[in-house]
Short mmCIF file of C-alpha atoms and ligand atoms in Angstrom, two decimals:
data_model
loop_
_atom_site.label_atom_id
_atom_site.label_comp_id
_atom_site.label_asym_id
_atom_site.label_seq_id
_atom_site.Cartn_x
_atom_site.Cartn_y
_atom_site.Cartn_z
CA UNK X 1 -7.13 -0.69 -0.17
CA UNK X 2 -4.00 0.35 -1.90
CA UNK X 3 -1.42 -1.29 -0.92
CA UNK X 4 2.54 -0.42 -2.08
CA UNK X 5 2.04 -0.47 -6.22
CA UNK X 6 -0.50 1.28 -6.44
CA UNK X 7 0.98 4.28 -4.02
CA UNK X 8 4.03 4.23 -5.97
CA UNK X 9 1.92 4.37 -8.75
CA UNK X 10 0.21 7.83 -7.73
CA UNK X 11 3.75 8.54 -6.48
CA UNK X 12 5.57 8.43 -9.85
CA UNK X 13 2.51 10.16 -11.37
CA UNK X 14 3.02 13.28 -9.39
CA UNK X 15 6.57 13.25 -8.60
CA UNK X 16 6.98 15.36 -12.15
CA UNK X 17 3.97 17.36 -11.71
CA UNK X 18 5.01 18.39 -7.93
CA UNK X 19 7.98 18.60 -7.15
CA UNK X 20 9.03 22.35 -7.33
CA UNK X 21 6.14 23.55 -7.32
CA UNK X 22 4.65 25.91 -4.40
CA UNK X 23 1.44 24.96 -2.23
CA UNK X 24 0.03 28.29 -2.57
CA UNK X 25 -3.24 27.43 -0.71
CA UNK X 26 -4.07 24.68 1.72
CA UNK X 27 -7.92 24.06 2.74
CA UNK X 28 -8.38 20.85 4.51
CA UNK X 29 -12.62 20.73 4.47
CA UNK X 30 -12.07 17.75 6.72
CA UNK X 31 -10.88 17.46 9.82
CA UNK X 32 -10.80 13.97 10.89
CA UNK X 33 -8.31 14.27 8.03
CA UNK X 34 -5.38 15.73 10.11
CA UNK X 35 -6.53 14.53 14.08
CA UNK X 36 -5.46 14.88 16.66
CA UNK X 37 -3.52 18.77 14.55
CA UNK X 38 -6.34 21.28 14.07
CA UNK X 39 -6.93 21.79 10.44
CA UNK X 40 -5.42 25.23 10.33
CA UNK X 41 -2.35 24.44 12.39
CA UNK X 42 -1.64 21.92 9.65
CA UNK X 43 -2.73 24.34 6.61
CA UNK X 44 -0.12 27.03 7.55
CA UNK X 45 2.45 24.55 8.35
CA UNK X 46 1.96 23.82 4.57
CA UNK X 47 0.74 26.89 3.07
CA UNK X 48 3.72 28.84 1.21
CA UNK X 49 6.13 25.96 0.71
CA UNK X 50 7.98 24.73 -2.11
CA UNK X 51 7.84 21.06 -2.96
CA UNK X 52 11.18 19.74 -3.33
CA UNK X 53 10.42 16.06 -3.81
CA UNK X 54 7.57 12.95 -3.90
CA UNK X 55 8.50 10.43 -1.93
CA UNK X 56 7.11 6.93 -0.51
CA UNK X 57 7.01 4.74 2.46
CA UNK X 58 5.43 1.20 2.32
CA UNK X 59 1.68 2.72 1.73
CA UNK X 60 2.47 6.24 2.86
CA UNK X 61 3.09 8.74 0.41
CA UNK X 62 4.99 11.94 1.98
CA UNK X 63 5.63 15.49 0.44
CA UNK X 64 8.72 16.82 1.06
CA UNK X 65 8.48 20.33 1.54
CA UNK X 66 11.13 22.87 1.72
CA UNK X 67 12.64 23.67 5.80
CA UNK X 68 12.70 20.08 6.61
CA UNK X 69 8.80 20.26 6.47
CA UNK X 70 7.33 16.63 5.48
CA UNK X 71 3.01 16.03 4.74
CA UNK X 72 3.30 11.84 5.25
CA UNK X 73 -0.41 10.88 3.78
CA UNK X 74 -2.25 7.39 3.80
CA UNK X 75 -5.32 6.91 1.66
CA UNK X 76 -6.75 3.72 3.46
CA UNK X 77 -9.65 2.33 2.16
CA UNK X 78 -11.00 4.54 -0.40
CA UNK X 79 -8.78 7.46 -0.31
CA UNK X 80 -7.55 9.34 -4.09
CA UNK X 81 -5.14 11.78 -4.77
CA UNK X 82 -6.55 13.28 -8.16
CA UNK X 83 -4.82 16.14 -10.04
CA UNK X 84 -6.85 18.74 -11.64
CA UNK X 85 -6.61 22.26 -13.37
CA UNK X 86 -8.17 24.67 -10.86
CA UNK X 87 -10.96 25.73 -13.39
CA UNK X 88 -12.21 21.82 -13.56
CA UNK X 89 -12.38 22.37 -10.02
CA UNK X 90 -15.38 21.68 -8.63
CA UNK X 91 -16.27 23.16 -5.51
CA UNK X 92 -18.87 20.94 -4.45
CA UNK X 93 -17.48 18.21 -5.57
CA UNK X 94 -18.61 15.01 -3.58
CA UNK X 95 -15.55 13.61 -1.14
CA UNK X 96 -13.52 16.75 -1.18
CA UNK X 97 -11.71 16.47 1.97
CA UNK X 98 -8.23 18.52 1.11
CA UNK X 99 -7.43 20.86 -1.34
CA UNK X 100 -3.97 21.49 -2.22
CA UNK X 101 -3.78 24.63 -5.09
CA UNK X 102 -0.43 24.57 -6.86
CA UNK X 103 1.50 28.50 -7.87
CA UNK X 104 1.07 25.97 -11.92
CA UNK X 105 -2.32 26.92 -11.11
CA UNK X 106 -3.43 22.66 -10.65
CA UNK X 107 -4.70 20.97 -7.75
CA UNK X 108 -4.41 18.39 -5.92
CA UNK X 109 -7.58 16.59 -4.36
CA UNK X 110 -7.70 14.67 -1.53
CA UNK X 111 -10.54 12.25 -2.05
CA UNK X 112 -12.16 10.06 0.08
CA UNK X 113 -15.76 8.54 0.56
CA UNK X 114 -14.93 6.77 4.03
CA UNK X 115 -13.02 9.35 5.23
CA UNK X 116 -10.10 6.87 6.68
CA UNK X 117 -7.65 8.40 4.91
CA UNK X 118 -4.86 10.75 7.18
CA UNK X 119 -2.51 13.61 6.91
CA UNK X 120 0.35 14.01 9.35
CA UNK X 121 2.50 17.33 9.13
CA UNK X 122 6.02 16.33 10.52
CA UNK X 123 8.91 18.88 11.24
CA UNK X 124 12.04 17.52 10.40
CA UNK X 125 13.56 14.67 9.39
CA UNK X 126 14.04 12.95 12.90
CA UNK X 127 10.35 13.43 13.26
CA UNK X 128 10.09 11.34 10.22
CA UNK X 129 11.86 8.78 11.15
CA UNK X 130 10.52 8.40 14.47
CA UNK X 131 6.44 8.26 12.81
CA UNK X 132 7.64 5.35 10.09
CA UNK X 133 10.06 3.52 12.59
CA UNK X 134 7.11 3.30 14.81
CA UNK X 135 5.01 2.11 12.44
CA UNK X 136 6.94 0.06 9.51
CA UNK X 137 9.31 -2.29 8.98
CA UNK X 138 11.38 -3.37 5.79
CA UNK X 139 10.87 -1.54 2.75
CA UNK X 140 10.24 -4.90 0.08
CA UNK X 141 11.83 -2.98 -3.07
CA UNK X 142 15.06 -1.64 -1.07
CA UNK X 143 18.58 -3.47 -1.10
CA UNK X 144 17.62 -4.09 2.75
CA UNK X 145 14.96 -7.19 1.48
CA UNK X 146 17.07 -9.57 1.13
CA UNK X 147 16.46 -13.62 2.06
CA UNK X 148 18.37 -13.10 5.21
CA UNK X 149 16.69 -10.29 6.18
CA UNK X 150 13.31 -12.58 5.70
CA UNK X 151 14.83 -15.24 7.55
CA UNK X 152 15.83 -13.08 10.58
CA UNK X 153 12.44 -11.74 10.70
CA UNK X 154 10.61 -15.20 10.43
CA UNK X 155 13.14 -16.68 13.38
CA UNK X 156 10.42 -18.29 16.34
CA UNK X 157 7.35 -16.76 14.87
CA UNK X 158 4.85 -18.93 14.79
CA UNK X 159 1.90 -16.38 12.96
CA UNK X 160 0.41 -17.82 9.90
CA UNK X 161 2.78 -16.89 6.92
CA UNK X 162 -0.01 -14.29 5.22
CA UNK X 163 -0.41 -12.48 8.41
CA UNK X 164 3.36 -11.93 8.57
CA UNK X 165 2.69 -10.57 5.31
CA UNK X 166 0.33 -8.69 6.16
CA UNK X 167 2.32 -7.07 8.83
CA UNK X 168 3.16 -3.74 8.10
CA UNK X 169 5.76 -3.32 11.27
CA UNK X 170 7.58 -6.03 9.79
CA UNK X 171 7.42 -5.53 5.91
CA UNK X 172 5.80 -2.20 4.68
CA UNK X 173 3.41 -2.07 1.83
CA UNK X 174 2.43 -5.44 1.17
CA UNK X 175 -1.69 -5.88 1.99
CA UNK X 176 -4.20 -8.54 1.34
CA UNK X 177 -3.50 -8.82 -3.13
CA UNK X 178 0.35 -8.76 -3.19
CA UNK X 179 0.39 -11.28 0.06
CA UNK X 180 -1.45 -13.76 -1.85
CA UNK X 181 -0.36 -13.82 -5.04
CA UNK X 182 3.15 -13.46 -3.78
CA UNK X 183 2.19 -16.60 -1.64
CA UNK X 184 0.93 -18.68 -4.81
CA UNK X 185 4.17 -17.80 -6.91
CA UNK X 186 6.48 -19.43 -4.04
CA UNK X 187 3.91 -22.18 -3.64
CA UNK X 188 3.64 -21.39 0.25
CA UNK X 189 0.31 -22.14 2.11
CA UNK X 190 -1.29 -18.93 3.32
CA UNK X 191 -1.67 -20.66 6.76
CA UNK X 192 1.98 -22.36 7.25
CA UNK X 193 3.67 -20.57 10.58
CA UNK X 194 6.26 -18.68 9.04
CA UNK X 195 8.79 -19.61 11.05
CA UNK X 196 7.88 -23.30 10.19
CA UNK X 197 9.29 -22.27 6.51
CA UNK X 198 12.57 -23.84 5.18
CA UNK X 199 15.21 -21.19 4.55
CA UNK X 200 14.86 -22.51 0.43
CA UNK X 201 11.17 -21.13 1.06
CA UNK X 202 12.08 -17.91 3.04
CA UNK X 203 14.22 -17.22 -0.19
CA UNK X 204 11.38 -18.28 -2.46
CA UNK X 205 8.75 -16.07 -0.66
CA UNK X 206 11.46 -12.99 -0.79
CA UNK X 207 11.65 -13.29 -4.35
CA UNK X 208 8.14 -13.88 -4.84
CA UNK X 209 7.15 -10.62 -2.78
CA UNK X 210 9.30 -8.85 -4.79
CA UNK X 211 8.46 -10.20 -8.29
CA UNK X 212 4.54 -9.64 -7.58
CA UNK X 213 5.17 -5.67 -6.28
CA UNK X 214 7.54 -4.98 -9.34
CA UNK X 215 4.39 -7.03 -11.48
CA UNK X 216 1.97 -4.49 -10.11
CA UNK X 217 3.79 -1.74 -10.13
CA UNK X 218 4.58 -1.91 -14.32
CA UNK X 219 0.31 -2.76 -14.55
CA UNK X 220 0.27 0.49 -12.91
CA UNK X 221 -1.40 -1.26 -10.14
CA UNK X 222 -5.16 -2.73 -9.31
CA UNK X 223 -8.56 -1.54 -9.39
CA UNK X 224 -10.55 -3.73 -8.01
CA UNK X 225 -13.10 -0.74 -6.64
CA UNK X 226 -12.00 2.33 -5.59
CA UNK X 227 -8.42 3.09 -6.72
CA UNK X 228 -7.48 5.53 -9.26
CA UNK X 229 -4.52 7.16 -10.97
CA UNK X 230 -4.05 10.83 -10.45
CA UNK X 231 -5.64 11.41 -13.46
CA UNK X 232 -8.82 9.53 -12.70
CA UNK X 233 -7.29 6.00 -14.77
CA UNK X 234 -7.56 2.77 -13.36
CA UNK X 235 -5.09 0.16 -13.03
CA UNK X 236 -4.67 -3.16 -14.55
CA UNK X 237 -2.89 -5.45 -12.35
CA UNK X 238 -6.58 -6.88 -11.80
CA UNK X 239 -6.38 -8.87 -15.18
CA UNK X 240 -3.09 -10.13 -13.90
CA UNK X 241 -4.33 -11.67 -11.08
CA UNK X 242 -2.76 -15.44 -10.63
CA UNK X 243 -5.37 -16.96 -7.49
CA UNK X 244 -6.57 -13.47 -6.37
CA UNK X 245 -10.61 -13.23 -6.22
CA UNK X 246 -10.26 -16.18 -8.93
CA UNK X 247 -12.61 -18.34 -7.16
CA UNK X 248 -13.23 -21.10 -9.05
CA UNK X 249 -11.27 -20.52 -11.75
CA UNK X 250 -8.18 -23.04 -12.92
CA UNK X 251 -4.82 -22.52 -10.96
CA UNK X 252 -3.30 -21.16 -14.10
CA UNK X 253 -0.27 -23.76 -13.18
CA UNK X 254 -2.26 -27.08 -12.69
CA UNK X 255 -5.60 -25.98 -13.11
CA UNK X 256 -7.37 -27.18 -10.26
CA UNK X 257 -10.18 -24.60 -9.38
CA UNK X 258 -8.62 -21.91 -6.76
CA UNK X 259 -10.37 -22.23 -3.57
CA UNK X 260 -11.33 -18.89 -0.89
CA UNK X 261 -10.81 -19.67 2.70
CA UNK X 262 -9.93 -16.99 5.74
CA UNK X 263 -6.48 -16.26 6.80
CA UNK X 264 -5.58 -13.13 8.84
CA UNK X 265 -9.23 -12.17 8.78
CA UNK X 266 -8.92 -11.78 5.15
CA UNK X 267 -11.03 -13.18 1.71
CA UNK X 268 -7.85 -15.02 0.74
CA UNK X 269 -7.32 -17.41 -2.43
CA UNK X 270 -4.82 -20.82 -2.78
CA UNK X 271 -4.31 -23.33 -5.04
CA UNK X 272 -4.33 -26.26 -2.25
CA UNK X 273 -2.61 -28.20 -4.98
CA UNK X 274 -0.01 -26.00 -5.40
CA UNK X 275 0.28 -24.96 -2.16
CA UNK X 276 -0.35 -27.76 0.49
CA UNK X 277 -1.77 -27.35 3.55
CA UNK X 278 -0.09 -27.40 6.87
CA UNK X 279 0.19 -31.24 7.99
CA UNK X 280 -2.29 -31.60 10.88
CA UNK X 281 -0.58 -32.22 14.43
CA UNK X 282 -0.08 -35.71 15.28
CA UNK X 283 -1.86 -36.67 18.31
CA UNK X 284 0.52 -36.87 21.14
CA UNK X 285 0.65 -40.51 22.26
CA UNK X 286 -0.70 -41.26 25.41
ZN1 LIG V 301 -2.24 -25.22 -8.82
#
């Protein structure tokens, strides 16, 4: 799934390509896309408007459209945004769920073989607000992430470290690569209750977070199957990867091989020498 880099990834890619431009037509072919809006309430709410800029929000990318009008998408699992001229266009083409035609004469594709990836139409910027504060908490890359902020959050929770990660209504846009190779780089156990931590390791994890997003975001992000640039291009961060689906391999600090267990549901890789394991509970005496 992508997770922050890579949407900021597609986000940077388009920002130049979008932003003034008009959404001259609107078809969404899909519309599961959209629910519970009807797919033509949501194309004329569109339909007509000038892009004024490409923004993000943890994993959500959002168009903001002139009037206050904002299009907040998520690609999920296997969701693209592709650009294309509109005679490459194919009209079959496999996936199609949206198709966004630009006045530049280019389109943009909404692509997805699952068919978990949404589009939300909100009016106004209060509306906006109200969808992400519902849904997301800290932005990692903003001045707000700092090792206090971390620290406050982590107060009395006793959730295993990489699910706090993984929680979006707590920190936006980290998912199941970024937690654990942002977990290896501060030498934190995935399962350690995160507000077990030491502050030292709160501030270690904060950095680490951010170090690993600002790492993926210059590889231009990771491919592992389905992601792609708006141009069809993969990402690389996949070659960077430190314990991440390295099975096996040598921790590339002590090089002991890097061992898979489950944490938050999640295929999730340690170096248990690097990052020891919770201490058992003593027994309680009798
Ligand atoms: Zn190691």
């Amino acid at each position: 799934m992508p997770e922050l880099p890579e949407v900021e990834t597609i986000r940077r890619q388009l920002a130049p390509v979008l932003a003034g431009r008009v959404l001259e037509g609107v078809e969404v072919l899909d519309g599961r896309w959209c629910e519970p809006a009807a797919p033509a309430e949501v194309e004329d709410a569109l339909r007509g408007r000038r892009i004024e800029r490409v923004g993000r929000r943890g994993k959500y990318l959002v168009l903001e459209l002139h009037d206050d009008v904002h299009l907040v998408m998520h690609l999920r699992m296997t969701g693209n945004l592709l650009l294309v001229h509109a005679e490459n266009d194919d009209p079959a083409r496999q996936h199609l769920r949206v198709r966004m035609t630009l006045d530049s004469g280019k389109r943009l594709l909404f692509v997805d073989v699952r068919r978990f990836g949404t589009g939300a139409v909100l009016l106004g910027a209060d509306a906006r607000h109200a969808y992400f504060d519902a849904r997301l908490g800290v932005e990692p890359l903003s001045p707000g992430f700092t090792g206090d902020a971390l620290r406050a959050l982590a107060r009395g929770r006793r959730a295993p470290v990489k699910s706090f990660l993984l929680s979006q209504e707590r920190i936006a846009g980290v998912g199941n690569i970024y937690a654990d190779e942002a977990l290896f780089r501060a030498r934190i156990h995935p399962l350690r209750p995160v507000g077990a931590l030491r502050p030292a390791q709160l501030g270690a994890l904060r950095d680490a977070v951010v170090a690993t997003l600002e790492s993926g975001i210059d590889s231009r992000g990771a491919t592992i199957d389905d992601f792609r640039h708006a141009d069809g291009a993969r990402g690389s961060f996949q070659d960077r990867f430190l314990v991440h689906r390295r099975e096996g391999a040598p921790c590339p600090v002590c090089g002991r091989p890097i061992k898979k267990l489950r944490a938050a549901g999640r295929g999730t890789y340690v170096c248990e020498r690097c990052q020891p394991k919770p201490r058992a509970r003593r027994p309680v005496p009798a």
